[in-house]
PDB file of C-alpha atoms in Angstrom:
ATOM      1  CA  UNK A  89      96.709 114.719  76.320  1.00 82.00           C
ATOM      2  CA  UNK A  90      99.074 113.045  78.754  1.00 94.00           C
ATOM      3  CA  UNK A  91      99.668 113.470  82.433  1.00 98.00           C
ATOM      4  CA  UNK A  92     103.441 113.681  82.745  1.00 98.00           C
ATOM      5  CA  UNK A  93     105.259 112.995  86.020  1.00 98.00           C
ATOM      6  CA  UNK A  94     108.935 113.840  86.372  1.00 97.00           C
ATOM      7  CA  UNK A  95     111.047 111.948  88.879  1.00 96.00           C
ATOM      8  CA  UNK A  96     108.538 109.147  88.516  1.00 97.00           C
ATOM      9  CA  UNK A  97     110.651 106.449  90.147  1.00 96.00           C
ATOM     10  CA  UNK A  98     111.469 108.569  93.182  1.00 96.00           C
ATOM     11  CA  UNK A  99     109.796 108.092  96.541  1.00 96.00           C
ATOM     12  CA  UNK A 100     107.060 110.657  95.902  1.00 98.00           C
ATOM     13  CA  UNK A 101     106.832 110.021  92.163  1.00 98.00           C
ATOM     14  CA  UNK A 102     106.070 106.352  92.694  1.00 98.00           C
ATOM     15  CA  UNK A 103     103.103 107.218  94.898  1.00 98.00           C
ATOM     16  CA  UNK A 104     101.821 109.695  92.326  1.00 98.00           C
ATOM     17  CA  UNK A 105     101.985 107.236  89.436  1.00 98.00           C
ATOM     18  CA  UNK A 106     100.366 104.464  91.479  1.00 98.00           C
ATOM     19  CA  UNK A 107      97.475 106.728  92.441  1.00 98.00           C
ATOM     20  CA  UNK A 108      97.111 108.027  88.882  1.00 98.00           C
ATOM     21  CA  UNK A 109      96.740 104.433  87.687  1.00 98.00           C
ATOM     22  CA  UNK A 110      93.653 104.189  89.892  1.00 98.00           C
ATOM     23  CA  UNK A 111      92.039 107.153  88.122  1.00 97.00           C
ATOM     24  CA  UNK A 112      93.132 107.290  84.475  1.00 98.00           C
ATOM     25  CA  UNK A 113      94.130 104.764  81.791  1.00 98.00           C
ATOM     26  CA  UNK A 114      97.810 103.842  81.905  1.00 98.00           C
ATOM     27  CA  UNK A 115      98.388 105.016  78.336  1.00 97.00           C
ATOM     28  CA  UNK A 116      97.531 108.573  79.431  1.00 98.00           C
ATOM     29  CA  UNK A 117     100.405 108.610  81.913  1.00 98.00           C
ATOM     30  CA  UNK A 118     103.980 109.419  80.971  1.00 98.00           C
ATOM     31  CA  UNK A 119     106.657 108.670  83.548  1.00 98.00           C
ATOM     32  CA  UNK A 120     109.824 110.716  83.117  1.00 98.00           C
ATOM     33  CA  UNK A 121     112.807 108.771  84.442  1.00 97.00           C
ATOM     34  CA  UNK A 122     116.585 108.850  84.250  1.00 95.00           C
ATOM     35  CA  UNK A 123     116.965 105.070  84.386  1.00 95.00           C
ATOM     36  CA  UNK A 124     114.467 103.193  82.231  1.00 95.00           C
ATOM     37  CA  UNK A 125     115.237  99.905  83.973  1.00 96.00           C
ATOM     38  CA  UNK A 126     113.901 101.265  87.269  1.00 96.00           C
ATOM     39  CA  UNK A 127     110.525 101.872  85.605  1.00 97.00           C
ATOM     40  CA  UNK A 128     110.221  98.521  83.837  1.00 97.00           C
ATOM     41  CA  UNK A 129     107.314  97.533  86.063  1.00 97.00           C
ATOM     42  CA  UNK A 130     105.440 100.695  85.097  1.00 97.00           C
ATOM     43  CA  UNK A 131     106.012 100.051  81.411  1.00 97.00           C
ATOM     44  CA  UNK A 132     104.642  96.526  81.828  1.00 97.00           C
ATOM     45  CA  UNK A 133     101.439  98.073  83.182  1.00 97.00           C
ATOM     46  CA  UNK A 134     101.072 100.302  80.129  1.00 98.00           C
ATOM     47  CA  UNK A 135     102.611 103.542  81.412  1.00 98.00           C
ATOM     48  CA  UNK A 136     104.573 105.420  78.762  1.00 97.00           C
ATOM     49  CA  UNK A 137     108.208 106.070  79.654  1.00 97.00           C
ATOM     50  CA  UNK A 138     110.357 109.049  78.694  1.00 97.00           C
ATOM     51  CA  UNK A 139     114.043 109.096  79.551  1.00 97.00           C
ATOM     52  CA  UNK A 140     115.228 112.591  80.501  1.00 97.00           C
ATOM     53  CA  UNK A 141     117.569 114.283  82.948  1.00 94.00           C
ATOM     54  CA  UNK A 142     117.267 117.727  84.553  1.00 93.00           C
ATOM     55  CA  UNK A 143     120.987 118.176  83.826  1.00 93.00           C
ATOM     56  CA  UNK A 144     120.579 117.550  80.077  1.00 94.00           C
ATOM     57  CA  UNK A 145     118.172 120.115  78.570  1.00 95.00           C
ATOM     58  CA  UNK A 146     118.139 118.425  75.170  1.00 97.00           C
ATOM     59  CA  UNK A 147     116.517 115.340  76.688  1.00 97.00           C
ATOM     60  CA  UNK A 148     113.351 117.374  77.278  1.00 97.00           C
ATOM     61  CA  UNK A 149     113.107 118.549  73.651  1.00 95.00           C
ATOM     62  CA  UNK A 150     109.731 117.429  72.316  1.00 95.00           C
ATOM     63  CA  UNK A 151     108.901 115.511  75.477  1.00 96.00           C
ATOM     64  CA  UNK A 152     105.744 117.509  76.241  1.00 98.00           C
ATOM     65  CA  UNK A 153     102.766 118.146  73.969  1.00 97.00           C
ATOM     66  CA  UNK A 154     100.169 120.893  73.883  1.00 97.00           C
ATOM     67  CA  UNK A 155      97.492 120.239  76.476  1.00 97.00           C
ATOM     68  CA  UNK A 156      99.617 118.001  78.709  1.00 98.00           C
ATOM     69  CA  UNK A 157      99.425 118.341  82.458  1.00 98.00           C
ATOM     70  CA  UNK A 158     102.858 118.096  84.053  1.00 98.00           C
ATOM     71  CA  UNK A 159     103.994 117.420  87.603  1.00 98.00           C
ATOM     72  CA  UNK A 160     107.486 118.785  88.192  1.00 98.00           C
ATOM     73  CA  UNK A 161     108.809 117.016  91.265  1.00 97.00           C
ATOM     74  CA  UNK A 162     111.673 119.050  92.661  1.00 95.00           C
ATOM     75  CA  UNK A 163     115.121 117.544  92.228  1.00 90.00           C
ATOM     76  CA  UNK A 164     117.252 116.344  95.132  1.00 83.00           C
ATOM     77  CA  UNK A 165     120.693 117.310  93.833  1.00 82.00           C
ATOM     78  CA  UNK A 166     121.244 120.217  96.198  1.00 75.00           C
ATOM     79  CA  UNK A 167     124.743 120.890  94.858  1.00 73.00           C
ATOM     80  CA  UNK A 168     123.794 121.220  91.185  1.00 73.00           C
ATOM     81  CA  UNK A 169     121.665 124.352  91.148  1.00 88.00           C
ATOM     82  CA  UNK A 170     118.123 123.074  91.376  1.00 94.00           C
ATOM     83  CA  UNK A 171     116.383 126.213  90.015  1.00 96.00           C
ATOM     84  CA  UNK A 172     118.385 125.899  86.787  1.00 95.00           C
ATOM     85  CA  UNK A 173     117.482 122.219  86.610  1.00 96.00           C
ATOM     86  CA  UNK A 174     113.816 123.004  87.112  1.00 97.00           C
ATOM     87  CA  UNK A 175     113.980 125.765  84.502  1.00 97.00           C
ATOM     88  CA  UNK A 176     114.863 123.128  81.915  1.00 97.00           C
ATOM     89  CA  UNK A 177     111.478 121.486  82.507  1.00 97.00           C
ATOM     90  CA  UNK A 178     109.589 124.777  82.713  1.00 98.00           C
ATOM     91  CA  UNK A 179     111.095 126.033  79.455  1.00 98.00           C
ATOM     92  CA  UNK A 180     110.175 122.798  77.682  1.00 98.00           C
ATOM     93  CA  UNK A 181     106.643 122.991  79.063  1.00 98.00           C
ATOM     94  CA  UNK A 182     106.270 126.595  77.924  1.00 98.00           C
ATOM     95  CA  UNK A 183     107.524 125.759  74.424  1.00 98.00           C
ATOM     96  CA  UNK A 184     105.014 122.908  74.139  1.00 98.00           C
ATOM     97  CA  UNK A 185     102.039 124.872  75.452  1.00 98.00           C
ATOM     98  CA  UNK A 186     101.102 122.530  78.285  1.00 98.00           C
ATOM     99  CA  UNK A 187      97.769 123.034  80.016  1.00 98.00           C
ATOM    100  CA  UNK A 188      99.205 123.003  83.531  1.00 98.00           C
ATOM    101  CA  UNK A 189     102.516 122.596  85.334  1.00 98.00           C
ATOM    102  CA  UNK A 190     102.261 121.668  88.994  1.00 98.00           C
ATOM    103  CA  UNK A 191     105.415 122.072  91.065  1.00 98.00           C
ATOM    104  CA  UNK A 192     106.220 120.480  94.426  1.00 98.00           C
ATOM    105  CA  UNK A 193     107.448 123.462  96.410  1.00 98.00           C
ATOM    106  CA  UNK A 194     107.911 124.281 100.097  1.00 97.00           C
ATOM    107  CA  UNK A 195     105.618 126.025 102.598  1.00 97.00           C
ATOM    108  CA  UNK A 196     105.348 129.760 102.043  1.00 97.00           C
ATOM    109  CA  UNK A 197     106.360 130.544 105.609  1.00 96.00           C
ATOM    110  CA  UNK A 198     109.552 128.470 105.551  1.00 97.00           C
ATOM    111  CA  UNK A 199     112.654 130.674 105.862  1.00 96.00           C
ATOM    112  CA  UNK A 200     115.273 127.908 106.049  1.00 94.00           C
ATOM    113  CA  UNK A 201     117.759 127.690 103.179  1.00 91.00           C
ATOM    114  CA  UNK A 202     115.880 124.663 101.867  1.00 91.00           C
ATOM    115  CA  UNK A 203     113.159 127.035 100.687  1.00 95.00           C
ATOM    116  CA  UNK A 204     115.488 129.224  98.627  1.00 95.00           C
ATOM    117  CA  UNK A 205     115.575 126.896  95.613  1.00 95.00           C
ATOM    118  CA  UNK A 206     111.812 126.526  95.758  1.00 97.00           C
ATOM    119  CA  UNK A 207     111.173 130.269  95.871  1.00 97.00           C
ATOM    120  CA  UNK A 208     113.554 130.754  92.933  1.00 97.00           C
ATOM    121  CA  UNK A 209     111.768 128.024  90.965  1.00 98.00           C
ATOM    122  CA  UNK A 210     108.382 129.571  91.717  1.00 98.00           C
ATOM    123  CA  UNK A 211     109.624 132.879  90.299  1.00 98.00           C
ATOM    124  CA  UNK A 212     110.824 131.157  87.123  1.00 98.00           C
ATOM    125  CA  UNK A 213     107.513 129.348  86.759  1.00 98.00           C
ATOM    126  CA  UNK A 214     105.384 132.454  87.286  1.00 98.00           C
ATOM    127  CA  UNK A 215     107.494 134.411  84.801  1.00 98.00           C
ATOM    128  CA  UNK A 216     107.154 131.665  82.164  1.00 98.00           C
ATOM    129  CA  UNK A 217     103.465 132.268  81.520  1.00 97.00           C
ATOM    130  CA  UNK A 218     102.707 128.558  81.889  1.00 98.00           C
ATOM    131  CA  UNK A 219      99.460 127.857  83.810  1.00 98.00           C
ATOM    132  CA  UNK A 220     100.735 126.668  87.172  1.00 98.00           C
ATOM    133  CA  UNK A 221      99.781 125.057  90.439  1.00 98.00           C
ATOM    134  CA  UNK A 222     102.125 125.487  93.376  1.00 98.00           C
ATOM    135  CA  UNK A 223     101.962 122.476  95.655  1.00 98.00           C
ATOM    136  CA  UNK A 224     103.772 123.776  98.705  1.00 98.00           C
ATOM    137  CA  UNK A 225     104.407 120.469 100.413  1.00 98.00           C
ATOM    138  CA  UNK A 226     105.120 120.472 104.123  1.00 97.00           C
ATOM    139  CA  UNK A 227     107.329 117.923 105.851  1.00 96.00           C
ATOM    140  CA  UNK A 228     106.953 114.180 105.278  1.00 97.00           C
ATOM    141  CA  UNK A 229     106.441 111.726 108.157  1.00 97.00           C
ATOM    142  CA  UNK A 230     108.886 109.478 106.330  1.00 97.00           C
ATOM    143  CA  UNK A 231     111.668 111.996 106.949  1.00 94.00           C
ATOM    144  CA  UNK A 232     111.525 110.703 110.503  1.00 95.00           C
ATOM    145  CA  UNK A 233     110.018 107.228 110.358  1.00 96.00           C
ATOM    146  CA  UNK A 234     112.245 105.810 107.618  1.00 94.00           C
ATOM    147  CA  UNK A 235     115.287 106.050 109.879  1.00 88.00           C
ATOM    148  CA  UNK A 236     114.164 104.501 113.136  1.00 94.00           C
ATOM    149  CA  UNK A 237     117.182 102.220 113.692  1.00 91.00           C
ATOM    150  CA  UNK A 238     119.360 104.772 115.547  1.00 92.00           C
ATOM    151  CA  UNK A 239     116.338 106.056 117.477  1.00 95.00           C
ATOM    152  CA  UNK A 240     115.534 102.583 118.731  1.00 94.00           C
ATOM    153  CA  UNK A 241     119.196 101.755 119.335  1.00 93.00           C
ATOM    154  CA  UNK A 242     119.782 104.805 121.543  1.00 94.00           C
ATOM    155  CA  UNK A 243     116.269 105.184 122.952  1.00 97.00           C
ATOM    156  CA  UNK A 244     116.200 108.807 121.901  1.00 97.00           C
ATOM    157  CA  UNK A 245     114.673 111.101 119.311  1.00 97.00           C
ATOM    158  CA  UNK A 246     117.357 113.729 118.705  1.00 97.00           C
ATOM    159  CA  UNK A 247     116.376 116.955 116.941  1.00 97.00           C
ATOM    160  CA  UNK A 248     117.250 120.641 117.035  1.00 98.00           C
ATOM    161  CA  UNK A 249     113.634 121.815 117.003  1.00 98.00           C
ATOM    162  CA  UNK A 250     113.123 122.672 120.666  1.00 97.00           C
ATOM    163  CA  UNK A 251     109.424 122.646 121.500  1.00 97.00           C
ATOM    164  CA  UNK A 252     108.430 123.340 117.900  1.00 98.00           C
ATOM    165  CA  UNK A 253     105.657 121.515 116.129  1.00 98.00           C
ATOM    166  CA  UNK A 254     105.350 120.213 112.590  1.00 98.00           C
ATOM    167  CA  UNK A 255     102.305 119.450 110.419  1.00 98.00           C
ATOM    168  CA  UNK A 256     103.714 116.349 108.780  1.00 98.00           C
ATOM    169  CA  UNK A 257     101.825 114.071 106.410  1.00 98.00           C
ATOM    170  CA  UNK A 258     102.703 110.951 104.466  1.00 98.00           C
ATOM    171  CA  UNK A 259     104.073 110.878 100.936  1.00 98.00           C
ATOM    172  CA  UNK A 260     100.861 109.140  99.938  1.00 98.00           C
ATOM    173  CA  UNK A 261      98.906 112.134 101.260  1.00 98.00           C
ATOM    174  CA  UNK A 262     100.921 114.633  99.243  1.00 98.00           C
ATOM    175  CA  UNK A 263     100.686 112.369  96.199  1.00 98.00           C
ATOM    176  CA  UNK A 264      96.899 112.331  96.541  1.00 98.00           C
ATOM    177  CA  UNK A 265      96.847 116.124  96.416  1.00 98.00           C
ATOM    178  CA  UNK A 266      99.017 116.146  93.301  1.00 98.00           C
ATOM    179  CA  UNK A 267      96.793 113.571  91.619  1.00 98.00           C
ATOM    180  CA  UNK A 268      93.690 115.623  92.424  1.00 98.00           C
ATOM    181  CA  UNK A 269      95.260 118.644  90.739  1.00 98.00           C
ATOM    182  CA  UNK A 270      96.468 116.657  87.723  1.00 98.00           C
ATOM    183  CA  UNK A 271      93.128 114.947  87.127  1.00 98.00           C
ATOM    184  CA  UNK A 272      90.789 117.736  88.200  1.00 97.00           C
ATOM    185  CA  UNK A 273      89.770 121.108  86.827  1.00 97.00           C
ATOM    186  CA  UNK A 274      90.092 124.687  88.007  1.00 97.00           C
ATOM    187  CA  UNK A 275      93.568 124.462  89.548  1.00 98.00           C
ATOM    188  CA  UNK A 276      95.277 126.841  87.138  1.00 98.00           C
ATOM    189  CA  UNK A 277      97.339 129.587  88.805  1.00 98.00           C
ATOM    190  CA  UNK A 278      96.505 128.379  92.302  1.00 98.00           C
ATOM    191  CA  UNK A 279      98.790 128.015  95.313  1.00 98.00           C
ATOM    192  CA  UNK A 280      98.145 125.313  97.892  1.00 98.00           C
ATOM    193  CA  UNK A 281      99.770 125.276 101.325  1.00 98.00           C
ATOM    194  CA  UNK A 282      99.891 121.589 102.195  1.00 98.00           C
ATOM    195  CA  UNK A 283     100.385 119.916 105.559  1.00 98.00           C
ATOM    196  CA  UNK A 284      98.892 117.378 107.906  1.00 98.00           C
ATOM    197  CA  UNK A 285      95.595 118.030 109.659  1.00 98.00           C
ATOM    198  CA  UNK A 286      97.269 117.940 113.090  1.00 97.00           C
ATOM    199  CA  UNK A 287     100.697 119.120 114.180  1.00 98.00           C
ATOM    200  CA  UNK A 288     102.906 117.329 116.687  1.00 98.00           C
ATOM    201  CA  UNK A 289     106.020 118.000 118.728  1.00 98.00           C
ATOM    202  CA  UNK A 290     108.958 115.650 119.114  1.00 98.00           C
ATOM    203  CA  UNK A 291     108.144 114.782 122.712  1.00 98.00           C
ATOM    204  CA  UNK A 292     104.820 113.464 121.373  1.00 98.00           C
ATOM    205  CA  UNK A 293     106.644 111.605 118.609  1.00 98.00           C
ATOM    206  CA  UNK A 294     108.954 109.955 121.150  1.00 98.00           C
ATOM    207  CA  UNK A 295     105.985 109.051 123.362  1.00 98.00           C
ATOM    208  CA  UNK A 296     104.168 107.454 120.429  1.00 98.00           C
ATOM    209  CA  UNK A 297     107.268 105.455 119.530  1.00 97.00           C
ATOM    210  CA  UNK A 298     107.493 104.309 123.148  1.00 98.00           C
ATOM    211  CA  UNK A 299     103.871 103.242 123.167  1.00 97.00           C
ATOM    212  CA  UNK A 300     104.145 101.380 119.892  1.00 96.00           C
ATOM    213  CA  UNK A 301     107.468  99.612 120.563  1.00 96.00           C
ATOM    214  CA  UNK A 302     107.197  99.040 124.308  1.00 96.00           C
ATOM    215  CA  UNK A 303     110.606 100.686 124.766  1.00 95.00           C
ATOM    216  CA  UNK A 304     111.434 103.858 126.669  1.00 97.00           C
ATOM    217  CA  UNK A 305     112.221 106.519 124.074  1.00 98.00           C
ATOM    218  CA  UNK A 306     112.748 110.144 125.020  1.00 98.00           C
ATOM    219  CA  UNK A 307     113.127 113.378 123.115  1.00 98.00           C
ATOM    220  CA  UNK A 308     116.574 114.930 123.397  1.00 97.00           C
ATOM    221  CA  UNK A 309     116.722 118.474 121.998  1.00 98.00           C
ATOM    222  CA  UNK A 310     120.168 119.630 120.886  1.00 98.00           C
ATOM    223  CA  UNK A 311     121.638 122.719 119.259  1.00 98.00           C
ATOM    224  CA  UNK A 312     121.558 123.040 115.449  1.00 97.00           C
ATOM    225  CA  UNK A 313     125.349 122.737 115.385  1.00 97.00           C
ATOM    226  CA  UNK A 314     125.280 119.536 117.432  1.00 97.00           C
ATOM    227  CA  UNK A 315     122.501 118.116 115.267  1.00 96.00           C
ATOM    228  CA  UNK A 316     124.426 118.850 112.068  1.00 96.00           C
ATOM    229  CA  UNK A 317     127.455 117.139 113.591  1.00 97.00           C
ATOM    230  CA  UNK A 318     125.401 114.060 114.439  1.00 94.00           C
ATOM    231  CA  UNK A 319     124.114 113.894 110.880  1.00 94.00           C
ATOM    232  CA  UNK A 320     127.553 114.240 109.300  1.00 95.00           C
ATOM    233  CA  UNK A 321     128.838 111.634 111.726  1.00 94.00           C
ATOM    234  CA  UNK A 322     126.142 109.313 110.393  1.00 90.00           C
ATOM    235  CA  UNK A 323     127.428 109.828 106.857  1.00 93.00           C
ATOM    236  CA  UNK A 324     125.315 112.689 105.493  1.00 90.00           C
ATOM    237  CA  UNK A 325     127.095 115.278 103.340  1.00 91.00           C
ATOM    238  CA  UNK A 326     127.915 118.430 105.288  1.00 92.00           C
ATOM    239  CA  UNK A 327     125.767 120.643 103.059  1.00 88.00           C
ATOM    240  CA  UNK A 328     122.697 118.432 103.447  1.00 89.00           C
ATOM    241  CA  UNK A 329     123.244 118.081 107.198  1.00 93.00           C
ATOM    242  CA  UNK A 330     123.282 121.866 107.470  1.00 93.00           C
ATOM    243  CA  UNK A 331     120.053 122.111 105.481  1.00 92.00           C
ATOM    244  CA  UNK A 332     118.296 119.649 107.787  1.00 94.00           C
ATOM    245  CA  UNK A 333     119.557 121.418 110.904  1.00 96.00           C
ATOM    246  CA  UNK A 334     118.233 124.711 109.527  1.00 96.00           C
ATOM    247  CA  UNK A 335     114.854 123.092 108.901  1.00 96.00           C
ATOM    248  CA  UNK A 336     114.765 122.076 112.566  1.00 97.00           C
ATOM    249  CA  UNK A 337     115.365 125.699 113.520  1.00 97.00           C
ATOM    250  CA  UNK A 338     112.373 126.597 111.357  1.00 97.00           C
ATOM    251  CA  UNK A 339     110.313 123.903 113.068  1.00 98.00           C
ATOM    252  CA  UNK A 340     111.236 125.501 116.375  1.00 98.00           C
ATOM    253  CA  UNK A 341     109.880 128.808 115.051  1.00 97.00           C
ATOM    254  CA  UNK A 342     106.592 127.212 113.982  1.00 97.00           C
ATOM    255  CA  UNK A 343     107.290 127.617 110.269  1.00 98.00           C
ATOM    256  CA  UNK A 344     106.249 124.057 109.434  1.00 97.00           C
ATOM    257  CA  UNK A 345     102.841 124.269 111.067  1.00 98.00           C
ATOM    258  CA  UNK A 346     100.321 124.401 108.210  1.00 97.00           C
ATOM    259  CA  UNK A 347      96.707 125.011 109.180  1.00 95.00           C
ATOM    260  CA  UNK A 348      95.017 125.679 105.825  1.00 98.00           C
ATOM    261  CA  UNK A 349      93.389 122.254 105.455  1.00 98.00           C
ATOM    262  CA  UNK A 350      94.337 122.326 101.756  1.00 98.00           C
ATOM    263  CA  UNK A 351      95.910 118.866 101.829  1.00 98.00           C
ATOM    264  CA  UNK A 352      92.934 116.962 103.205  1.00 98.00           C
ATOM    265  CA  UNK A 353      90.553 118.923 100.968  1.00 98.00           C
ATOM    266  CA  UNK A 354      92.503 118.035  97.832  1.00 98.00           C
ATOM    267  CA  UNK A 355      93.054 114.439  98.932  1.00 98.00           C
ATOM    268  CA  UNK A 356      89.377 114.055  99.782  1.00 97.00           C
ATOM    269  CA  UNK A 357      90.143 112.428 103.120  1.00 98.00           C
ATOM    270  CA  UNK A 358      91.847 113.158 106.439  1.00 98.00           C
ATOM    271  CA  UNK A 359      95.628 113.092 106.357  1.00 98.00           C
ATOM    272  CA  UNK A 360      97.696 110.346 107.967  1.00 98.00           C
ATOM    273  CA  UNK A 361      97.944 110.746 111.740  1.00 98.00           C
ATOM    274  CA  UNK A 362     101.058 110.487 113.899  1.00 98.00           C
ATOM    275  CA  UNK A 363      99.700 107.251 115.364  1.00 98.00           C
ATOM    276  CA  UNK A 364      99.134 105.755 111.926  1.00 98.00           C
ATOM    277  CA  UNK A 365     102.535 106.837 110.624  1.00 98.00           C
ATOM    278  CA  UNK A 366     104.409 105.397 113.582  1.00 98.00           C
ATOM    279  CA  UNK A 367     102.407 102.173 113.494  1.00 97.00           C
ATOM    280  CA  UNK A 368     103.150 101.660 109.807  1.00 96.00           C
ATOM    281  CA  UNK A 369     106.850 102.340 110.304  1.00 96.00           C
ATOM    282  CA  UNK A 370     107.214 100.005 113.279  1.00 94.00           C
ATOM    283  CA  UNK A 371     105.302  97.219 111.559  1.00 91.00           C
ATOM    284  CA  UNK A 372     107.510  97.591 108.487  1.00 84.00           C
TER     285      UNK A 372
END
């Protein structure tokens, strides 16, 4: 039996594989990648590699075996019909008779368009008959902290979230939850609503950045339309900019506040705090 991770060289996938290596022998891990060269370091450590692409169904033929546990990390090609891409993996898993397929979804209360592909994928997965675990990941701290340059340059956190709050956590936190499900027992046909232990608003985020950097940084709320324009002006595709602006609207409605405690319970530790996330980003 293998533990199979799709998108294994992506930002979340890397964390998952690294944490799996701390718990199971490398030869039990299969990393599914599109570019084998990007996973050369994993292969050197004994991880099995499988080259496959969500857009090429034949590349998943025979990839899974009966009894495998699979983590389907959602794709990021928003313009290529992600549910159909995900169905390729689900169909292959069903044909092989895998023991579990865990899928990185979105919070159940999220109404932004970003959630549409996830809800459609969940329906496909539930209809497949494959034992499943829905990992409804909330927002990542890194969605904010990996792009601090313009914030520091302008002294402003600009979002379209109003006074909304978000239960963010780090990619490492979400990876820990996935690893717990992949290596543990009793997670079949379960749904986990995952988010950080504490929520924060963007005024708090700006204040923490100010404290950590010694600069005056303020929160500047803008309209969703203005925010989308800022993002496209920075080079983001119009479709993706619209998706992010819609997520901010959902934040303003409280749809990304997750209070279940599922993430810290699965991870076996408290989730990353705002202070810790900002400190790590500034030091980096």
